[in-house]
Amino acid sequence: MRTFEAGNYDVIVIGAGHAGVEAALAAANMGAKTLALTINLDMIAFMPCNPSVGGPAKGIVVREIDALGGAMGKVIDRTHIQMRMLNTGKGPAVRALRAQADKVLYQQEMKRLMEEQPNLSVHQAVVEELIIENEEVTGVITQVGAIYKAKTVVITTGTFLRGEIIIGDLKYSSGPNNQQPSIKLADNLRDLGFDLVRFKTGTPPRVNSNTIDYSKTEIQPGDDVPRAFSFETTEFIVDQLPCWLTYTGEQTHQIIEENLHLSPMYSGMIKGTGPRYCPSIEDKVVRFNDKPRHQIFLEPEGRNTKEVYVQGLSTSLPEHVQRRLLESIPGLEKAEMMRAGYAIEYDAMVPTQLWPTLETKKIKNLYTAGQINGTSGYEEAAGQGLMAGINAARRAKGEDEVVLSRSDAYIGVLIDDLVTKGTNEPYRLLTSRAEYRLLLRHDNADLRLTDLAHQIGLVSDERHARFTAKKEAIENELNRLRSIIIKPNEMTQELIRSVGGSELKDGIRATDLLKRTEMNYDLVAQLVPSEVELTEDIKEQIEIQVKYEGYIEKSLQQVDKLKKMENKKIPEQIDYDAISGLATEARQKLKEVLPLSIAQASRISGVNPADISILLVYIEQGRIAKVSS
Amino acid sequence: MRTFEAGNYDVIVIGAGHAGVEAALAAANMGAKTLALTINLDMIAFMPCNPSVGGPAKGIVVREIDALGGAMGKVIDRTHIQMRMLNTGKGPAVRALRAQADKVLYQQEMKRLMEEQPNLSVHQAVVEELIIENEEVTGVITQVGAIYKAKTVVITTGTFLRGEIIIGDLKYSSGPNNQQPSIKLADNLRDLGFDLVRFKTGTPPRVNSNTIDYSKTEIQPGDDVPRAFSFETTEFIVDQLPCWLTYTGEQTHQIIEENLHLSPMYSGMIKGTGPRYCPSIEDKVVRFNDKPRHQIFLEPEGRNTKEVYVQGLSTSLPEHVQRRLLESIPGLEKAEMMRAGYAIEYDAMVPTQLWPTLETKKIKNLYTAGQINGTSGYEEAAGQGLMAGINAARRAKGEDEVVLSRSDAYIGVLIDDLVTKGTNEPYRLLTSRAEYRLLLRHDNADLRLTDLAHQIGLVSDERHARFTAKKEAIENELNRLRSIIIKPNEMTQELIRSVGGSELKDGIRATDLLKRTEMNYDLVAQLVPSEVELTEDIKEQIEIQVKYEGYIEKSLQQVDKLKKMENKKIPEQIDYDAISGLATEARQKLKEVLPLSIAQASRISGVNPADISILLVYIEQGRIAKVSS
Ligand SMILES: Cc1cc2nc3c(=O)[nH]c(=O)nc-3n(C[C@H](O)[C@H](O)[C@H](O)COP(=O)(O)OP(=O)(O)OC[C@H]3O[C@@H](n4cnc5c(N)ncnc54)[C@H](O)[C@@H]3O)c2cc1C
Ligand SMILES: Cc1cc2nc3c(=O)[nH]c(=O)nc-3n(C[C@H](O)[C@H](O)[C@H](O)COP(=O)(O)OP(=O)(O)OC[C@H]3O[C@@H](n4cnc5c(N)ncnc54)[C@H](O)[C@@H]3O)c2cc1C
C-alpha cells in the first residue's frame, strides 16, 4: 500500500456513531480543526437497536449532554415520533424523558449538523492503524493509505472491532446490521499492548406494522404536554405516534426452553459477556423462570416506514425459532418478520486503562469513548464521546483537562465507574449507580453544567445569558418566598382547606407552606403573587428545591466530604510497591487503576478502608518528605 | 448449517435495488404471493452513483415503467429536488425528463411502497444458493439456512456478485459503498454452469456543499413548469434546488496524465470491462485528449444534506490524486471531499443465456434482471426488473409470457439487444439504439403501454378509464381537425401574419395548417375552437401526431415489416447443425442465442442476410415437412 499525506488536524475522531458525532462536534465547536472518519457516511448516528433515546438515567444524560452544548438532545427534539415523561408520579430524582426516534430522520439530521459544523471535515474512510511516536499518537492511516496527522485522536468504534454477528449456528464477521467490521484496527490496538475483552450484545426482530393485530395490545401514547430535551428547543412536535404493549406468555417460554440447545448463548458459541440489564429473551426466561410473562413493546421505527421494533425480544435463537416466538405473542400471531434478531460479539477496551479524561494511560493524546470502552447504550456512548471530544480539543490547544465528578453529572458517574472499577460486562447507566441522584436530576442539568460549558466555549454567550436569567429568576423567587410570611387570614385558610390541608395556626414562611405535600407553587403564588412572570420550568425548579430542601442539603453535605477526599490528590509518581502494609489485591488494583485522588482510590473494588488509611498516611509523609527535602 | 422450511411463495425476488423493487412490486401487484430478500433493508433502492433519474432514453424508460404500472416514476415524482425537460428545442423523439433525486427520501419512499404492498413480504436475508430440481428452480437457501420455496425466482443482485472495490492500488471484496458483497451466490451460479463475465463501473467523489465556491460555476435551475413522470401524479414539487456546472481544465488533465501509472485501469489491476458511455475521467482524458475541457455537474444529493455529487469525475485514481483533481476545477479549489470515487468490479451474466422474457435458458422458472444482466443504470435495471417480475408472476399463475417488441418500448429494445446481441461492456440505453425512436417517445409511453398493463392487472380500472378518456379525446380532436377546412378569411390571415407565416391562398384542412412550422395547437384552435376543454398533454399529443405525421407513418410501415418478420417463428426444436449452408459463425451464434423469430435472428451480429435466407428456406420446408408428416 502506497501511503500519502492527507492533512493535518488538531483532533481526529474515528467513528461517527453516537460517541463519535458528539466528540467531533464538540471538538470543532471549541475551535479545534477536526476530522471525523467513518466507515459509511450513510450510517452516521445509526441506531442498531431500539429506536429511542432517553429513559431512566439515560434521559438525564441527554439533558446533561445538552447542557454541555452537545447534539443528542437537539437532534432528538427535531426527529422524534413520540415523547414521554417517565415516573411523573415518583420523586424528581427518577423522573426522566424518553423519546421514540424516527430513526432515519435522526441519522439525517445528525449528518447535516456535522456537514454544517465549522472546523469539521467528515470523510468516509476506514482507519486501519494508529501512528505512534514515543508512546504518543500522532495520526492515523486509512485503508487507502491516507495519513492524517493530528495532535489528538479519539477512537469511537462501537461494536465494530472484530465484530461478529451470531444467529443460531451461524457466525460471521460483520459490523452491526451487516456493515463492514473493523479488524485491522482491532489488531493494531492489541499490538500496541491494550487489553481487549470480548463482549456481546443483541437485538430483537423487526416486524411489518401492517401485519400486527393491534386490537390485542395496549396503546402507549405520547404525552399531550409538549416536551423537549434541549434548552434550545422552541418548536415542539405535536403530531405523535403511539407505541403498543403486549406480553410473552407460557407458550413463548416453552418454545424458548425447548430450543435452548439451539441458542448460541447456551451452546457455548457466544463467548462474549452480554449486558445484564438488556438481557435477551432466552436469558430472561432462564433467569426469571417463575415470571409468567414479560413485557413486549412495539415501537415504530419512524413515520415513513412500517418497520416496528419488538422491544423485549432481543434474541440470537435461529430464525425459525424467532418466527415461532412471534407467533406466540398476542397481536404478533401473523406478524411478518422483516429482520431477524441477532447477537454481535466485539472487542472492547478494558476501561481501567483510561484516565478520567478518557485518555489512554499507555498512549498519550489517544482517547477512547463509547461502546469500545465497555458500555452499552446510545446515551452512554454520547456522554463519553462529548467528554473525550472536549478533552482531546483542550489537549490539542494546550489547555487543562475537564473531568466531571460523580456529584456533577451522571456522565461523571459513568466515566468514574468505568475507569475506576472497570466492568466485566457491557455497562449500562442506572439511577442506582449514582450516590447523589437527588442532585443529578434531569430538571437541573442545565443549572449544573451550563456555566462550565460556557466557560469551555461550548455554549454561546446568548444561550448563557438566557440561562443566567433563568438562574437568577429562580434565586430571586426563592429568596422572595423565603422572606415572606403568610398570615393565617380567611383567604389563606380557605385556599388551604380547598386542597384538604390543615389550617394555619400562625403566620408561616411561604417556603414552609410550599413544603406541604398538598401545596404547589401556583397555589402559594395565589396568596403571594410574584411581580414577574415565571415560566413552568422555573416554577418546577422552585417547587423541587423547596420541597426536597432537606434531602438536597444532606446530599450536598456528602458531596462536601467527597470533595475533600477528591482534593487529597495522589501524586502521579507514586510507587505502590514501596508502600508497606497494603493488601496484595489492593496494591495490584491501585497499580492498574492509578487513581488520581484518595476519593477515587476508595471506590476501587478490592481496595479496603484499611488500605486507604495506609495510603493516606504514606501520602501525608510523602508530602512532608518532599517539603523537607 | 441447519436448514429449515421458511415458507412457500409464488415468486421470490433476490435483491431490492432498482430492478428488484420493480420486480417484487409488479409480481405482488399482479396477485402473486411474493417474497423480496435483500442484504440490507436500509439500502432498498439505493443509488450508488448519480442521484438522478431519467435523461435521454432513460427518461422515456421511466415513463414506460409508469405506463406499465411500475414504481420508479411515482416515487421520483414525490422525492425529487429538481426536474427538467431536456432537449425542448429538438424533435419530440429525443425529448426527455430528468429529475435530481433526494437520495435518502427516494429510498425511504420505495421502502414504504414495498412495506405497504399487499401480497409482498420483504425480508433482510442473504441468499447463498438456489434450489434446483430437474433443471428447474424451486426455491432459495439463505445464509441462516432458511429454505424458501417458490414457483419462480428472479435474481436482481446488481453489482454485488463477487463485488470488489478498487481505488488506487487497493482492492477489496465489497458491495457498492462498503456493503457486504455476494460471493456464495456467484459461486452457485457458476457451479450451475452459467457463463459469467467480469464488468466494472465507477463513481466520482462527493464533496461538501459549504466548501464549494459557486460563484465560479454556472447555475442550472429546474424548470418553472411543473413536471412529472407518472400519469398518476397530481401534486407537484414546486420548491426546487439548482445544480451547478463547472469544467475540468488543462491542469486537471495534466494531473491525470502524470498519474496514469497509478490508475488501476491502466496498471492492469482492473480486469473488468467498463461502460463506454459512462467513462471515468481518466478514460475521457486519454480517449479524447484533444478536448480542452469536460463538463462537471455539481448535483446535491438531497434537501437535507450537504453532500454534492461531482458528476463527470468518476475515477478510481488514488485518493490523493482525486484531491488534486478537485483542486484543479473552478469552484472546487477548496472543496472538501466527503467520499472518494472508486471503481467496482463484479460478475455479470452473459445475457444471451436468457430468453426475451428474461428467463434463463438453462434453468426453468429462473429469471435475472438488472445490472446482473450486463447493463448499467437505474432505469435499465428497473425496466428489466418490471418485465422479469411480470413474467415470473405470470409463469407462477400458469399464464402466457409478455414480451415487449422493439417497436413497443425502449424496454423492448433494451431486452432484445441484451438477449440477442449480448454485450461485451456494461450496456446503456441510448436513443440511437432504437430504430423506431420517433414512435418510442416519452410523451406517448402511456398510449403505447397502458392497455397492456391494464390487461395484465398492473393498472387499475380507474386509471385505465382515465387513460381511455384521454385517448378518445385525442382521437376525437384529431378527427375534428382533419375534417375542418379553414377559410382564408381576414381573421385567419391576420393570425397567420402575426406569427410570420405566409397567407392562405385557399381553404386549408386544420391539420395541414397545424403542420406549418410557425403554428401550434393553440393558434389553430383560436380559428376553430374545440367544444371540449383539452389538457396540455392532449394538445401536445395532437401537435406531435399532426406535425410528424409523415415520419410517424414511415416508421409504422417499417414496424409492419418487422412484425411480419417477427411472425416468422423459429421452431424451438430446430437443429442448426442440420442446416447446411449456414456460415460457421452464424451457426454458432444461432445456437447460442436461440432466436424465437426470423426478426430476432436477423439482429444477431455475425448472422448475415445470406444466413437468414437459408434459415427462412429451411423453416418453410420444415413447416411443409411438419404439416405433411
Ligand atoms: C446488535 C446491537 C444490539 C444492541 N443492543 C443494545 C441494547 O439492547 N441496549 C443498549 O443500550 N445498547 C445496545 N446496543 C449498543 C448501542 O448500539 C451502542 O451502545 C451505541 O451505538 C454505541 O455507540 P458508539 O458511538 O460507541 O458506536 P457505534 O454507534 O457502533 O459507532 C461506531 C462508529 O465507528 C465507525 N468505525 C468503526 N471502525 C472504524 C474504523 N476502523 N475506521 C473508521 N470508522 C470506524 C463506524 O462506522 C461507526 O460510525 C446494541 C448494538 C448493536 C450493534
Ligand atoms: C460504484 C457504482 C457506480 C456506478 N456508476 C454508474 C454510472 O455511472 N452510470 C450508471 O448508469 N450506472 C451506474 N451504476 C450502476 C447502477 O447503480 C446500477 O445499474 C443499478 O443500481 C442496478 O440496479 P440493480 O437493481 O440491478 O442492482 P443494485 O441496485 O445493485 O441492487 C442489488 C440488490 O441485490 C441485493 N443482493 C445482492 N446479493 C444478494 C443476495 N445474495 N441475497 C439477497 N440480496 C442480494 C442487494 O442487497 C441489493 O438490494 C453504478 C453502480 C455502482 C455500484
mmCIF file with all atom_site columns, N, CA and C in Angstrom, chain B residues 14-52:
data_model
loop_
_atom_site.group_PDB
_atom_site.id
_atom_site.type_symbol
_atom_site.label_atom_id
_atom_site.label_alt_id
_atom_site.label_comp_id
_atom_site.label_asym_id
_atom_site.label_entity_id
_atom_site.label_seq_id
_atom_site.pdbx_PDB_ins_code
_atom_site.Cartn_x
_atom_site.Cartn_y
_atom_site.Cartn_z
_atom_site.occupancy
_atom_site.B_iso_or_equiv
_atom_site.pdbx_formal_charge
_atom_site.auth_seq_id
_atom_site.auth_comp_id
_atom_site.auth_asym_id
_atom_site.auth_atom_id
_atom_site.pdbx_PDB_model_num
ATOM 1   N N  . ILE B 1 14 ? -34.722 -11.893 -5.479  1.00 0.00 ? 14 ILE B N  1
ATOM 2   C CA . ILE B 1 14 ? -33.480 -11.737 -4.715  1.00 0.00 ? 14 ILE B CA 1
ATOM 3   C C  . ILE B 1 14 ? -32.915 -10.364 -5.046  1.00 0.00 ? 14 ILE B C  1
ATOM 4   N N  . GLY B 1 15 ? -32.879 -9.480  -4.041  1.00 0.00 ? 15 GLY B N  1
ATOM 5   C CA . GLY B 1 15 ? -32.366 -8.128  -4.265  1.00 0.00 ? 15 GLY B CA 1
ATOM 6   C C  . GLY B 1 15 ? -33.481 -7.105  -4.259  1.00 0.00 ? 15 GLY B C  1
ATOM 7   N N  . ALA B 1 16 ? -33.187 -5.932  -3.714  1.00 0.00 ? 16 ALA B N  1
ATOM 8   C CA . ALA B 1 16 ? -34.168 -4.845  -3.695  1.00 0.00 ? 16 ALA B CA 1
ATOM 9   C C  . ALA B 1 16 ? -33.486 -3.556  -4.122  1.00 0.00 ? 16 ALA B C  1
ATOM 10  N N  . GLY B 1 17 ? -32.707 -3.658  -5.206  1.00 0.00 ? 17 GLY B N  1
ATOM 11  C CA . GLY B 1 17 ? -32.204 -2.461  -5.882  1.00 0.00 ? 17 GLY B CA 1
ATOM 12  C C  . GLY B 1 17 ? -33.281 -1.990  -6.849  1.00 0.00 ? 17 GLY B C  1
ATOM 13  N N  . HIS B 1 18 ? -32.877 -1.290  -7.879  1.00 0.00 ? 18 HIS B N  1
ATOM 14  C CA . HIS B 1 18 ? -33.870 -0.703  -8.783  1.00 0.00 ? 18 HIS B CA 1
ATOM 15  C C  . HIS B 1 18 ? -34.602 -1.773  -9.580  1.00 0.00 ? 18 HIS B C  1
ATOM 16  N N  . ALA B 1 19 ? -33.916 -2.857  -9.904  1.00 0.00 ? 19 ALA B N  1
ATOM 17  C CA . ALA B 1 19 ? -34.586 -3.956  -10.599 1.00 0.00 ? 19 ALA B CA 1
ATOM 18  C C  . ALA B 1 19 ? -35.477 -4.729  -9.627  1.00 0.00 ? 19 ALA B C  1
ATOM 19  N N  . GLY B 1 20 ? -34.948 -5.037  -8.464  1.00 0.00 ? 20 GLY B N  1
ATOM 20  C CA . GLY B 1 20 ? -35.668 -5.879  -7.515  1.00 0.00 ? 20 GLY B CA 1
ATOM 21  C C  . GLY B 1 20 ? -36.973 -5.260  -7.039  1.00 0.00 ? 20 GLY B C  1
ATOM 22  N N  . VAL B 1 21 ? -36.963 -3.959  -6.760  1.00 0.00 ? 21 VAL B N  1
ATOM 23  C CA . VAL B 1 21 ? -38.192 -3.356  -6.246  1.00 0.00 ? 21 VAL B CA 1
ATOM 24  C C  . VAL B 1 21 ? -39.297 -3.418  -7.296  1.00 0.00 ? 21 VAL B C  1
ATOM 25  N N  . GLU B 1 22 ? -38.956 -3.162  -8.557  1.00 0.00 ? 22 GLU B N  1
ATOM 26  C CA . GLU B 1 22 ? -39.995 -3.211  -9.600  1.00 0.00 ? 22 GLU B CA 1
ATOM 27  C C  . GLU B 1 22 ? -40.492 -4.645  -9.780  1.00 0.00 ? 22 GLU B C  1
ATOM 28  N N  . ALA B 1 23 ? -39.567 -5.588  -9.770  1.00 0.00 ? 23 ALA B N  1
ATOM 29  C CA . ALA B 1 23 ? -39.962 -6.988  -9.950  1.00 0.00 ? 23 ALA B CA 1
ATOM 30  C C  . ALA B 1 23 ? -40.909 -7.417  -8.832  1.00 0.00 ? 23 ALA B C  1
ATOM 31  N N  . ALA B 1 24 ? -40.556 -7.093  -7.605  1.00 0.00 ? 24 ALA B N  1
ATOM 32  C CA . ALA B 1 24 ? -41.350 -7.549  -6.462  1.00 0.00 ? 24 ALA B CA 1
ATOM 33  C C  . ALA B 1 24 ? -42.702 -6.848  -6.422  1.00 0.00 ? 24 ALA B C  1
ATOM 34  N N  . LEU B 1 25 ? -42.697 -5.533  -6.637  1.00 0.00 ? 25 LEU B N  1
ATOM 35  C CA . LEU B 1 25 ? -43.960 -4.796  -6.592  1.00 0.00 ? 25 LEU B CA 1
ATOM 36  C C  . LEU B 1 25 ? -44.900 -5.268  -7.697  1.00 0.00 ? 25 LEU B C  1
ATOM 37  N N  . ALA B 1 26 ? -44.346 -5.481  -8.908  1.00 0.00 ? 26 ALA B N  1
ATOM 38  C CA . ALA B 1 26 ? -45.192 -5.889  -10.024 1.00 0.00 ? 26 ALA B CA 1
ATOM 39  C C  . ALA B 1 26 ? -45.784 -7.274  -9.759  1.00 0.00 ? 26 ALA B C  1
ATOM 40  N N  . ALA B 1 27 ? -44.950 -8.209  -9.340  1.00 0.00 ? 27 ALA B N  1
ATOM 41  C CA . ALA B 1 27 ? -45.441 -9.566  -9.112  1.00 0.00 ? 27 ALA B CA 1
ATOM 42  C C  . ALA B 1 27 ? -46.546 -9.567  -8.056  1.00 0.00 ? 27 ALA B C  1
ATOM 43  N N  . ALA B 1 28 ? -46.291 -8.860  -6.958  1.00 0.00 ? 28 ALA B N  1
ATOM 44  C CA . ALA B 1 28 ? -47.284 -8.826  -5.875  1.00 0.00 ? 28 ALA B CA 1
ATOM 45  C C  . ALA B 1 28 ? -48.558 -8.128  -6.347  1.00 0.00 ? 28 ALA B C  1
ATOM 46  N N  . ASN B 1 29 ? -48.367 -7.062  -7.091  1.00 0.00 ? 29 ASN B N  1
ATOM 47  C CA . ASN B 1 29 ? -49.485 -6.288  -7.616  1.00 0.00 ? 29 ASN B CA 1
ATOM 48  C C  . ASN B 1 29 ? -50.359 -7.136  -8.552  1.00 0.00 ? 29 ASN B C  1
ATOM 49  N N  . MET B 1 30 ? -49.736 -8.112  -9.203  1.00 0.00 ? 30 MET B N  1
ATOM 50  C CA . MET B 1 30 ? -50.492 -8.989  -10.105 1.00 0.00 ? 30 MET B CA 1
ATOM 51  C C  . MET B 1 30 ? -51.116 -10.154 -9.349  1.00 0.00 ? 30 MET B C  1
ATOM 52  N N  . GLY B 1 31 ? -50.971 -10.141 -8.037  1.00 0.00 ? 31 GLY B N  1
ATOM 53  C CA . GLY B 1 31 ? -51.636 -11.148 -7.228  1.00 0.00 ? 31 GLY B CA 1
ATOM 54  C C  . GLY B 1 31 ? -50.772 -12.338 -6.857  1.00 0.00 ? 31 GLY B C  1
ATOM 55  N N  . ALA B 1 32 ? -49.513 -12.326 -7.278  1.00 0.00 ? 32 ALA B N  1
ATOM 56  C CA . ALA B 1 32 ? -48.630 -13.434 -6.906  1.00 0.00 ? 32 ALA B CA 1
ATOM 57  C C  . ALA B 1 32 ? -48.154 -13.233 -5.467  1.00 0.00 ? 32 ALA B C  1
ATOM 58  N N  . LYS B 1 33 ? -48.120 -14.296 -4.697  1.00 0.00 ? 33 LYS B N  1
ATOM 59  C CA . LYS B 1 33 ? -47.577 -14.225 -3.330  1.00 0.00 ? 33 LYS B CA 1
ATOM 60  C C  . LYS B 1 33 ? -46.065 -14.096 -3.461  1.00 0.00 ? 33 LYS B C  1
ATOM 61  N N  . THR B 1 34 ? -45.550 -12.953 -3.075  1.00 0.00 ? 34 THR B N  1
ATOM 62  C CA . THR B 1 34 ? -44.170 -12.609 -3.422  1.00 0.00 ? 34 THR B CA 1
ATOM 63  C C  . THR B 1 34 ? -43.317 -12.372 -2.190  1.00 0.00 ? 34 THR B C  1
ATOM 64  N N  . LEU B 1 35 ? -42.061 -12.799 -2.271  1.00 0.00 ? 35 LEU B N  1
ATOM 65  C CA . LEU B 1 35 ? -41.092 -12.543 -1.199  1.00 0.00 ? 35 LEU B CA 1
ATOM 66  C C  . LEU B 1 35 ? -39.890 -11.821 -1.795  1.00 0.00 ? 35 LEU B C  1
ATOM 67  N N  . ALA B 1 36 ? -39.531 -10.696 -1.208  1.00 0.00 ? 36 ALA B N  1
ATOM 68  C CA . ALA B 1 36 ? -38.310 -9.997  -1.630  1.00 0.00 ? 36 ALA B CA 1
ATOM 69  C C  . ALA B 1 36 ? -37.258 -10.185 -0.552  1.00 0.00 ? 36 ALA B C  1
ATOM 70  N N  . LEU B 1 37 ? -36.078 -10.630 -0.937  1.00 0.00 ? 37 LEU B N  1
ATOM 71  C CA . LEU B 1 37 ? -34.980 -10.837 0.010   1.00 0.00 ? 37 LEU B CA 1
ATOM 72  C C  . LEU B 1 37 ? -33.850 -9.893  -0.351  1.00 0.00 ? 37 LEU B C  1
ATOM 73  N N  . THR B 1 38 ? -33.311 -9.200  0.638   1.00 0.00 ? 38 THR B N  1
ATOM 74  C CA . THR B 1 38 ? -32.240 -8.249  0.334   1.00 0.00 ? 38 THR B CA 1
ATOM 75  C C  . THR B 1 38 ? -31.237 -8.192  1.472   1.00 0.00 ? 38 THR B C  1
ATOM 76  N N  . ILE B 1 39 ? -29.994 -7.893  1.143   1.00 0.00 ? 39 ILE B N  1
ATOM 77  C CA . ILE B 1 39 ? -28.929 -7.944  2.150   1.00 0.00 ? 39 ILE B CA 1
ATOM 78  C C  . ILE B 1 39 ? -29.145 -6.912  3.248   1.00 0.00 ? 39 ILE B C  1
ATOM 79  N N  . ASN B 1 40 ? -29.633 -5.739  2.878   1.00 0.00 ? 40 ASN B N  1
ATOM 80  C CA . ASN B 1 40 ? -29.759 -4.678  3.873   1.00 0.00 ? 40 ASN B CA 1
ATOM 81  C C  . ASN B 1 40 ? -31.006 -3.846  3.596   1.00 0.00 ? 40 ASN B C  1
ATOM 82  N N  . LEU B 1 41 ? -31.968 -3.942  4.499   1.00 0.00 ? 41 LEU B N  1
ATOM 83  C CA . LEU B 1 41 ? -33.239 -3.228  4.323   1.00 0.00 ? 41 LEU B CA 1
ATOM 84  C C  . LEU B 1 41 ? -33.058 -1.715  4.329   1.00 0.00 ? 41 LEU B C  1
ATOM 85  N N  . ASP B 1 42 ? -31.977 -1.226  4.918   1.00 0.00 ? 42 ASP B N  1
ATOM 86  C CA . ASP B 1 42 ? -31.764 0.219   4.949   1.00 0.00 ? 42 ASP B CA 1
ATOM 87  C C  . ASP B 1 42 ? -31.277 0.741   3.605   1.00 0.00 ? 42 ASP B C  1
ATOM 88  N N  . MET B 1 43 ? -31.005 -0.163  2.688   1.00 0.00 ? 43 MET B N  1
ATOM 89  C CA . MET B 1 43 ? -30.420 0.237   1.402   1.00 0.00 ? 43 MET B CA 1
ATOM 90  C C  . MET B 1 43 ? -31.353 -0.077  0.228   1.00 0.00 ? 43 MET B C  1
ATOM 91  N N  . ILE B 1 44 ? -32.636 -0.248  0.487   1.00 0.00 ? 44 ILE B N  1
ATOM 92  C CA . ILE B 1 44 ? -33.588 -0.516  -0.601  1.00 0.00 ? 44 ILE B CA 1
ATOM 93  C C  . ILE B 1 44 ? -33.539 0.641   -1.608  1.00 0.00 ? 44 ILE B C  1
ATOM 94  N N  . ALA B 1 45 ? -33.466 0.305   -2.893  1.00 0.00 ? 45 ALA B N  1
ATOM 95  C CA . ALA B 1 45 ? -33.449 1.312   -3.966  1.00 0.00 ? 45 ALA B CA 1
ATOM 96  C C  . ALA B 1 45 ? -32.369 2.367   -3.763  1.00 0.00 ? 45 ALA B C  1
ATOM 97  N N  . PHE B 1 46 ? -31.253 1.930   -3.227  1.00 0.00 ? 46 PHE B N  1
ATOM 98  C CA . PHE B 1 46 ? -30.101 2.822   -3.012  1.00 0.00 ? 46 PHE B CA 1
ATOM 99  C C  . PHE B 1 46 ? -29.510 3.227   -4.364  1.00 0.00 ? 46 PHE B C  1
ATOM 100 N N  . MET B 1 47 ? -29.104 4.485   -4.473  1.00 0.00 ? 47 MET B N  1
ATOM 101 C CA . MET B 1 47 ? -28.442 4.947   -5.692  1.00 0.00 ? 47 MET B CA 1
ATOM 102 C C  . MET B 1 47 ? -26.948 5.061   -5.421  1.00 0.00 ? 47 MET B C  1
ATOM 103 N N  . PRO B 1 48 ? -26.164 4.076   -5.835  1.00 0.00 ? 48 PRO B N  1
ATOM 104 C CA . PRO B 1 48 ? -24.739 4.116   -5.502  1.00 0.00 ? 48 PRO B CA 1
ATOM 105 C C  . PRO B 1 48 ? -23.982 5.144   -6.331  1.00 0.00 ? 48 PRO B C  1
ATOM 106 N N  . CYS B 1 49 ? -24.623 5.646   -7.386  1.00 0.00 ? 49 CYS B N  1
ATOM 107 C CA . CYS B 1 49 ? -23.896 6.595   -8.238  1.00 0.00 ? 49 CYS B CA 1
ATOM 108 C C  . CYS B 1 49 ? -24.687 7.902   -8.304  1.00 0.00 ? 49 CYS B C  1
ATOM 109 N N  . ASN B 1 50 ? -24.983 8.401   -9.495  1.00 0.00 ? 50 ASN B N  1
ATOM 110 C CA . ASN B 1 50 ? -25.607 9.729   -9.593  1.00 0.00 ? 50 ASN B CA 1
ATOM 111 C C  . ASN B 1 50 ? -26.999 9.786   -8.961  1.00 0.00 ? 50 ASN B C  1
ATOM 112 N N  . PRO B 1 51 ? -27.263 10.862  -8.208  1.00 0.00 ? 51 PRO B N  1
ATOM 113 C CA . PRO B 1 51 ? -28.570 10.994  -7.567  1.00 0.00 ? 51 PRO B CA 1
ATOM 114 C C  . PRO B 1 51 ? -29.569 11.560  -8.569  1.00 0.00 ? 51 PRO B C  1
ATOM 115 N N  . SER B 1 52 ? -29.828 10.832  -9.638  1.00 0.00 ? 52 SER B N  1
ATOM 116 C CA . SER B 1 52 ? -30.780 11.356  -10.620 1.00 0.00 ? 52 SER B CA 1
ATOM 117 C C  . SER B 1 52 ? -31.437 10.223  -11.364 1.00 0.00 ? 52 SER B C  1
#
